[in-house]
GROMACS .gro file of C-alpha atoms in nm:
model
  321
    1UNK     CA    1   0.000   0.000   0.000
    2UNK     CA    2   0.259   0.263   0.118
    3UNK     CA    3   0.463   0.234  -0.268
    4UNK     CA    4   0.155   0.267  -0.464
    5UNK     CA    5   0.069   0.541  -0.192
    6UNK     CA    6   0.398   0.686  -0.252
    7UNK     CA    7   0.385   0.677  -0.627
    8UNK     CA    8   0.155   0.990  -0.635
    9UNK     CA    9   0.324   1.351  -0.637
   10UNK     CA   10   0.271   1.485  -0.294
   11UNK     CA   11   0.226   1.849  -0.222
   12UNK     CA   12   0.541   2.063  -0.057
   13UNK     CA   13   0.474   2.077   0.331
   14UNK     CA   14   0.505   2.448   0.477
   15UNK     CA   15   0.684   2.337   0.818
   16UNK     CA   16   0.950   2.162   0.642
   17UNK     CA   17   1.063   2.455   0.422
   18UNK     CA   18   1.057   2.654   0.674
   19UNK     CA   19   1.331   2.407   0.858
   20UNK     CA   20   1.530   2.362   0.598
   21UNK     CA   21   1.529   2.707   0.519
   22UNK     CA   22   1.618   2.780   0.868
   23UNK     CA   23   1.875   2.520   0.850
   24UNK     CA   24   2.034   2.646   0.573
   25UNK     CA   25   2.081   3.014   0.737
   26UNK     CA   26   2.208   2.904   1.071
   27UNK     CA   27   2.487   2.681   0.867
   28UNK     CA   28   2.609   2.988   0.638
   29UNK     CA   29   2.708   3.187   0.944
   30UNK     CA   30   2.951   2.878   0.961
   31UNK     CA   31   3.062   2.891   0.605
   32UNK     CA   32   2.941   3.231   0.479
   33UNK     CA   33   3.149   3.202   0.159
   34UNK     CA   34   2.963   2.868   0.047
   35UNK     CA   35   2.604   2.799  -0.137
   36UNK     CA   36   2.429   2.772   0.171
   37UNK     CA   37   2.277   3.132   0.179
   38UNK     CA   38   2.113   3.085  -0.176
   39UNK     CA   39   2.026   2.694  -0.073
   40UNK     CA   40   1.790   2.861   0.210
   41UNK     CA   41   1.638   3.129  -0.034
   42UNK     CA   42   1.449   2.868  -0.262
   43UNK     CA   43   1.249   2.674   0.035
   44UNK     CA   44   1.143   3.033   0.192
   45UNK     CA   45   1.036   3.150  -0.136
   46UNK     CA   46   0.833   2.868  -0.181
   47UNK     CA   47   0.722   2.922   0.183
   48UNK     CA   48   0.627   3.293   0.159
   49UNK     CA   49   0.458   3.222  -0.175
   50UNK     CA   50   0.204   2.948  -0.021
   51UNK     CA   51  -0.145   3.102   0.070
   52UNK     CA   52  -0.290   2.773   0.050
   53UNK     CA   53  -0.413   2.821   0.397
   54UNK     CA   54  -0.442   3.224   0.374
   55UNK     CA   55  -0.208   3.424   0.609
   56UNK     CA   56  -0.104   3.116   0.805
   57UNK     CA   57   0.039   2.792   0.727
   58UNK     CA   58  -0.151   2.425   0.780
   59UNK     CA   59  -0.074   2.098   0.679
   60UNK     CA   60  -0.207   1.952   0.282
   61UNK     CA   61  -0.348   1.622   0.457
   62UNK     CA   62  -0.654   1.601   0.709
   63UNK     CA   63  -0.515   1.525   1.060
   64UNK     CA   64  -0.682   1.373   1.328
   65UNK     CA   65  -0.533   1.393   1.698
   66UNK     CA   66  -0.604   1.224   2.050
   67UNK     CA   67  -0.805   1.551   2.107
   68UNK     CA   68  -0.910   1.744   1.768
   69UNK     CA   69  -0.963   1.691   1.405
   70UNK     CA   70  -0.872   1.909   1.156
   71UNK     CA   71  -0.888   1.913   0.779
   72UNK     CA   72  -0.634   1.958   0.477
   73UNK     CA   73  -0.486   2.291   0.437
   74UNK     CA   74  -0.670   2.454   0.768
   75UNK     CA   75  -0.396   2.628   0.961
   76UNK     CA   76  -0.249   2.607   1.250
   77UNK     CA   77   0.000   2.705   1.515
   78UNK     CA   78   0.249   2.455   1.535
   79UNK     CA   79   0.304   2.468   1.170
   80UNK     CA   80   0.255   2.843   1.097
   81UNK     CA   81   0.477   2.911   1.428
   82UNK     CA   82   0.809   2.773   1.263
   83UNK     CA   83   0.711   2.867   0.894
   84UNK     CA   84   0.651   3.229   1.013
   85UNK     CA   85   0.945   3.206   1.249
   86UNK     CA   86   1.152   3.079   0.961
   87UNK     CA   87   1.073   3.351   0.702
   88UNK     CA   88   1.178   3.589   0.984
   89UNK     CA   89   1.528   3.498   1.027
   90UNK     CA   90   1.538   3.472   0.602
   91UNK     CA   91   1.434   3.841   0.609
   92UNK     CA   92   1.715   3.912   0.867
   93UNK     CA   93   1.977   3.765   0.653
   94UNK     CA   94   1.860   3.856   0.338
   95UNK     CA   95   1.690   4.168   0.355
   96UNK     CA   96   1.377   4.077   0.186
   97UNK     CA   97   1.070   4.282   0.299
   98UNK     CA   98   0.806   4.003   0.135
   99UNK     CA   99   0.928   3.743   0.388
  100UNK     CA  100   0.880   4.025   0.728
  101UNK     CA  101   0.532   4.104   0.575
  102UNK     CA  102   0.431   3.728   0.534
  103UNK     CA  103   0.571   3.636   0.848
  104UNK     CA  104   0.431   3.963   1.031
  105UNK     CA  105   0.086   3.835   0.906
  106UNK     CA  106   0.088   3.491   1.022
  107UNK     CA  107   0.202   3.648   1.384
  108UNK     CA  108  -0.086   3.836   1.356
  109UNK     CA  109  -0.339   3.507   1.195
  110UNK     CA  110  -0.243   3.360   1.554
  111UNK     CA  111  -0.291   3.639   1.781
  112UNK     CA  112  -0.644   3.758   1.601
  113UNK     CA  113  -0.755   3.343   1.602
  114UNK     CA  114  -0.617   3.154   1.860
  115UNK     CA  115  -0.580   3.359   2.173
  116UNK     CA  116  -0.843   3.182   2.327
  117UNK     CA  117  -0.899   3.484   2.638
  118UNK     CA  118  -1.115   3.249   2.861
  119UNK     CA  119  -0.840   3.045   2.881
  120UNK     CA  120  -0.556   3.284   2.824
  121UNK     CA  121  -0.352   3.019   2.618
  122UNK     CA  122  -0.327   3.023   2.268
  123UNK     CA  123  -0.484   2.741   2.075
  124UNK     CA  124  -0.382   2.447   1.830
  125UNK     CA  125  -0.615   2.582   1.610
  126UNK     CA  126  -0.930   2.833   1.559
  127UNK     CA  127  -1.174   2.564   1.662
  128UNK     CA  128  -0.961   2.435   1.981
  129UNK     CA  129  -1.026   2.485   2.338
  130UNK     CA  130  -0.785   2.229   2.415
  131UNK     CA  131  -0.475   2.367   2.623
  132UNK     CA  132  -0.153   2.197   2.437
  133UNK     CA  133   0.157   2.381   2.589
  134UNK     CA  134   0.413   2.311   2.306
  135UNK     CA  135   0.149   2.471   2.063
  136UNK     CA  136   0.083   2.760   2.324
  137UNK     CA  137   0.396   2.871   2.387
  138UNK     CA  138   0.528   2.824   1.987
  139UNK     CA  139   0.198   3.045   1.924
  140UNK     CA  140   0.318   3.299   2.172
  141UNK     CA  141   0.696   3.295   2.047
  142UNK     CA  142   0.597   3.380   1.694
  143UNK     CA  143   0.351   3.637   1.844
  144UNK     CA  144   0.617   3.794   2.056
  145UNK     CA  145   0.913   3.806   1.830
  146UNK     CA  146   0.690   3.992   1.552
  147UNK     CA  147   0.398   4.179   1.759
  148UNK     CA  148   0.568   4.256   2.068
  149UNK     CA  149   0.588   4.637   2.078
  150UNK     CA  150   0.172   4.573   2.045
  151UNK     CA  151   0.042   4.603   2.426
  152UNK     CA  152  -0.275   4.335   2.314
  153UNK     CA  153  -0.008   4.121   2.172
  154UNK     CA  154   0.216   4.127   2.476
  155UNK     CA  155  -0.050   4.085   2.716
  156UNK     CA  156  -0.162   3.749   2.506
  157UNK     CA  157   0.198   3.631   2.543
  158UNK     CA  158   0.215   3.734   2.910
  159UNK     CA  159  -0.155   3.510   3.013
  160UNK     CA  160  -0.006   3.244   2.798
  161UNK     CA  161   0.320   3.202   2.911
  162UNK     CA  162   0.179   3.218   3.285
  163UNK     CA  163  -0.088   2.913   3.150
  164UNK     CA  164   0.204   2.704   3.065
  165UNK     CA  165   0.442   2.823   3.385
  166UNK     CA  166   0.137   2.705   3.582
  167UNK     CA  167   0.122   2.384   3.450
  168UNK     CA  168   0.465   2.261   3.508
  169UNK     CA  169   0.528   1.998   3.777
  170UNK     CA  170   0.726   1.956   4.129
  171UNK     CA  171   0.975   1.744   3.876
  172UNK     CA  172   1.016   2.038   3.617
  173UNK     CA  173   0.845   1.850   3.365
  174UNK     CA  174   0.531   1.922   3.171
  175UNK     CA  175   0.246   1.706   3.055
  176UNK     CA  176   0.162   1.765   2.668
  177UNK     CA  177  -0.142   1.922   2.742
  178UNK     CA  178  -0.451   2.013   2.986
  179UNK     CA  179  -0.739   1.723   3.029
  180UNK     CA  180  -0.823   1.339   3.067
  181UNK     CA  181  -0.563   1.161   2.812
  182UNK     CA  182  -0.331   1.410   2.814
  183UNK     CA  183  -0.109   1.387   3.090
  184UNK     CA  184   0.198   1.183   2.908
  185UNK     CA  185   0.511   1.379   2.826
  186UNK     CA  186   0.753   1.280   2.509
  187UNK     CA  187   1.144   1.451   2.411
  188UNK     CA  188   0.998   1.683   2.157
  189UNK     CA  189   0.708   1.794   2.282
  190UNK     CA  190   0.908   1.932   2.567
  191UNK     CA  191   1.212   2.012   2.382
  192UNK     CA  192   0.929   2.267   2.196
  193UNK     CA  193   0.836   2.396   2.522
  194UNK     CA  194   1.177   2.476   2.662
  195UNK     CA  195   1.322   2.604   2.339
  196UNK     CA  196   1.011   2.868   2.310
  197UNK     CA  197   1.081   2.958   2.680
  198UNK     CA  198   1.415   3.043   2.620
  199UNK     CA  199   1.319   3.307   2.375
  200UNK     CA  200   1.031   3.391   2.561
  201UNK     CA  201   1.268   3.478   2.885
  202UNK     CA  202   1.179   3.883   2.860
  203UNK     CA  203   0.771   3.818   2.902
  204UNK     CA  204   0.829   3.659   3.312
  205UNK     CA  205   1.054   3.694   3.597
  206UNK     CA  206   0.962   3.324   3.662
  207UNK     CA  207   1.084   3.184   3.279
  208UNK     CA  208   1.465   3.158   3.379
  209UNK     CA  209   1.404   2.917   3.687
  210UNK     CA  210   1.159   2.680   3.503
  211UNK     CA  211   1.423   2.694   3.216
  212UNK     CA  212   1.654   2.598   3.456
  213UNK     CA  213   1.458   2.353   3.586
  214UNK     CA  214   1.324   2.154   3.280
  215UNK     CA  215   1.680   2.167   3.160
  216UNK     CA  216   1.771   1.974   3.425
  217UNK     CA  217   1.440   1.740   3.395
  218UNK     CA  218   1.478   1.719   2.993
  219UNK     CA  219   1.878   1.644   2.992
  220UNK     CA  220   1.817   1.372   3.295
  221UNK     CA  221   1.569   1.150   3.127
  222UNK     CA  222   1.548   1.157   2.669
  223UNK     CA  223   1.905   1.114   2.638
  224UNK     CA  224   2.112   0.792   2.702
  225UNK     CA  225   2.458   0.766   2.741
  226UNK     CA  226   2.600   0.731   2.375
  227UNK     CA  227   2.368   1.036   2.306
  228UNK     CA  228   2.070   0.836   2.203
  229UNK     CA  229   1.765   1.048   2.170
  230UNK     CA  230   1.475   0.868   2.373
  231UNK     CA  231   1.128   0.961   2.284
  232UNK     CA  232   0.969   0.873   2.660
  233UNK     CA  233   1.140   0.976   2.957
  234UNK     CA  234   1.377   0.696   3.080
  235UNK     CA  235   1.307   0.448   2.868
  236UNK     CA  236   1.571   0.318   2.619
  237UNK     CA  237   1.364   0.269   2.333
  238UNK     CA  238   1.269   0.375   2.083
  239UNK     CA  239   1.528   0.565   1.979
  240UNK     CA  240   1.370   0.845   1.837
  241UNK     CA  241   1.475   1.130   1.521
  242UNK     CA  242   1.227   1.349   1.604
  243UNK     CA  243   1.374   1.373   1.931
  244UNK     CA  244   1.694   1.365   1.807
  245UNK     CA  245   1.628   1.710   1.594
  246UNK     CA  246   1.425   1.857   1.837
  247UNK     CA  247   1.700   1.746   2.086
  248UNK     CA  248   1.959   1.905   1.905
  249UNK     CA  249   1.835   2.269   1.857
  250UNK     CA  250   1.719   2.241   2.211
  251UNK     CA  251   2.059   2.129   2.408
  252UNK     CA  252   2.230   2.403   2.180
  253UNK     CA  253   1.982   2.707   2.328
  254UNK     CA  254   2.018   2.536   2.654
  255UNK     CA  255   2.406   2.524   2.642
  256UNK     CA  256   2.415   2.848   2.520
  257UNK     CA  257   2.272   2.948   2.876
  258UNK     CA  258   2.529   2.691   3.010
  259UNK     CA  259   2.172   2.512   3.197
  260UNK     CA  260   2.354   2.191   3.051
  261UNK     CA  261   2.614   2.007   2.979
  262UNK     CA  262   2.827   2.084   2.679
  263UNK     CA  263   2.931   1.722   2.630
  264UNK     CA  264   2.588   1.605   2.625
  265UNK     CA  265   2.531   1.803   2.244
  266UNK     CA  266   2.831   1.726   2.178
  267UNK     CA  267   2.736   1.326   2.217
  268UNK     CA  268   2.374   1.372   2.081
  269UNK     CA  269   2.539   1.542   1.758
  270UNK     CA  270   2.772   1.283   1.703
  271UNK     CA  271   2.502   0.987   1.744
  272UNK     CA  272   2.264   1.178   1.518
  273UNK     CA  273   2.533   1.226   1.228
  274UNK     CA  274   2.676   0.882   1.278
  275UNK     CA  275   2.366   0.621   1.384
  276UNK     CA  276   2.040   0.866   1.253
  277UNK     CA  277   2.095   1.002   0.965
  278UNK     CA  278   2.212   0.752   0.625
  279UNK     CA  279   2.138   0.772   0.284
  280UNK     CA  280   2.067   1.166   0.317
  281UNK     CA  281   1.742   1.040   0.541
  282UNK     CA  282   1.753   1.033   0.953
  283UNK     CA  283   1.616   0.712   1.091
  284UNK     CA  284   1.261   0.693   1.210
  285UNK     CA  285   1.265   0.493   1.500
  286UNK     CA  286   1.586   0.260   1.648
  287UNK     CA  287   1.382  -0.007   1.852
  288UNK     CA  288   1.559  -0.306   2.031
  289UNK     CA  289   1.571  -0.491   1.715
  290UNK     CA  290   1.473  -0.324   1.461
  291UNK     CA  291   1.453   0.034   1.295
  292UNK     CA  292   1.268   0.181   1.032
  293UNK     CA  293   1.416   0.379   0.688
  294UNK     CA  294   1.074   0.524   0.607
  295UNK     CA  295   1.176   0.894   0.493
  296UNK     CA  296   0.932   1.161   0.670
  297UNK     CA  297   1.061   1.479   0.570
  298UNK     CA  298   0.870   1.716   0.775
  299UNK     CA  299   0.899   1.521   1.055
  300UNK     CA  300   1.217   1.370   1.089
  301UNK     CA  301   1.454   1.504   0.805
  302UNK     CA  302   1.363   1.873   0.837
  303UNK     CA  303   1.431   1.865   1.255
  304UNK     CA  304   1.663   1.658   1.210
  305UNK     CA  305   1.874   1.895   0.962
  306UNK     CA  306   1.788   2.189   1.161
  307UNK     CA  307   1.902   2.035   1.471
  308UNK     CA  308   2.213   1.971   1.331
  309UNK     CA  309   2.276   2.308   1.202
  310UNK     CA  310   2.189   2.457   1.552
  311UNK     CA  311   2.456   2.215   1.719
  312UNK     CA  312   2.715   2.313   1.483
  313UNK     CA  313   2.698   2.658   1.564
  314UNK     CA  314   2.673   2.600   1.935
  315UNK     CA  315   2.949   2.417   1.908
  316UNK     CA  316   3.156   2.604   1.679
  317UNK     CA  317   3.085   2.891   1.932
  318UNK     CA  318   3.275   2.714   2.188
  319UNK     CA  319   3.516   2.608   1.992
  320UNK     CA  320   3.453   2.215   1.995
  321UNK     CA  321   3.540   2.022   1.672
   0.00000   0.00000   0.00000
């Protein structure tokens, strides 16, 4: 089923450009006299140019969660948070006003529908009431970084970061989201949470301890000790790429604010670039046994790629090989 599936031309998906556009950036500060620079300006063209789901970005399948469904090409934060956050940093490095304005109106796409007030949390999406705090606190990070000199904006971010400050536990952990069913944590779901905190520092007094508290919480229990990325808190397997990606850009903001480590990224990048990623794909999922090649782009290679970029610079930074 899956070649015959596969044998169809499938559409581009938004989040992934935006990654590898991303990717791309962070690597020519590296080596700003190679291709890398023009490499990121094709995906975030392609990006900026996609109004498939109108000022935002969604995914071009339906999608159906533990808690929500929602259809093909509807937007949504998660996506539209790192597509808008993407086409920021290309207008940063390359001076092109088209990819501010696009990702100035997806900032504002989130802020006008999915600040839910009663609950002072941004939604997954415009039909949501569901409290996810990855999604929240990407949603306010986007909002922030583009809107924040708007006082409604900055009071949006302020109720939603408290929402998610609220919510996390006497362990510095925090469940995926608010309600019966929702009470597991994974690696990237909390690497999300922690990475948007760190840029969110500015909105709350409080950020910087639970930073430095989940950093302690996150590099204690997805990581084993020849760097594998676990996706479930102490539990070797499965090894995870998702995690891994996620992992990577997440252990690089948190070792920037020396909250971890430096060996551990330095361990998780070498696993990654030696066990996760062959053939140009990263590895699915390592189980005991087995593992699985099937290539997901948007969500393994793109993290994965991005992740790797944000090590290198971390790590170049310091000076490590």
């Amino acid at each position: 089923m899956r070649r015959l599936y596969r044998r169809h031309q499938h559409a581009r998906i938004p989040k992934a450009l935006g990654l590898f556009g991303e990717a791309a950036i962070k690597l020519s500060t590296i080596d700003p006299d190679g291709d890398l620079r023009e490499e990121a300006h094709e995906p975030l063209t392609l990006l900026a140019a996609d109004h498939s789901a109108g000022d935002a970005w969604g995914y071009p399948f339906d999608v159906q969660t533990r808690w929500s469904f929602y259809s093909a090409y509807s937007p949504n934060v998660v996506v539209t948070a790192f597509a808008g956050g993407a086409l920021a940093k290309g207008a940063e490095a390359f001076g092109v006003h088209h990819f501010a304005v696009r990702s100035t109106q997806a900032a504002q796409w989130v802020l006008s529908k999915c600040f839910n007030s009663s609950l002072g949390a941004f939604s997954y999406h415009e039909h949501s009431d569901t409290v996810i705090h990855n999604a929240n606190l990407l949603g306010a990070r986007l909002v922030w970084n583009q809107l924040g000199s708007d006082p409604c904006a900055r009071d949006a971010v302020k109720r939603s970061v408290e929402r998610t400050l609220a919510a996390q536990a006497s362990d510095g952990t925090w469940a995926y989201g608010e309600g019966p069913g929702l009470e597991w944590n994974d690696s990237f779901h909390t690497g999300f949470v922690l990475s948007a905190l760190v840029e969110l520092s500015d909105v709350d007094a409080a950020v910087s301890d639970a930073v430095a508290r989940g950093a302690t919480a996150y590099a204690d229990a997805f990581f084993g000790a020849r760097g594998e990325a676990q996706l479930w808190p102490n539990k070797q397997f499965p090894e995870d790429a998702h995690a891994a990606g996620t992992g990577l850009s997440t252990l690089a903001k948190l070792n920037n604010l020396t909250l971890v480590d430096p060996e551990l990224l330095a361990r998780v990048a070498n696993r990654v670039v030696t066990s996760t990623v062959t053939d140009a794909h990263a590895i699915w999922r390592r189980n005991r046994w087995t593992k699985s090649h099937i290539p997901y782009i948007r969500w393994c290679d793109a993290h994965v790629a991005c992740g790797i970029a944000d090590a290198a610079v971390a790590l170049a930074s310091s000076g490590a090989d």
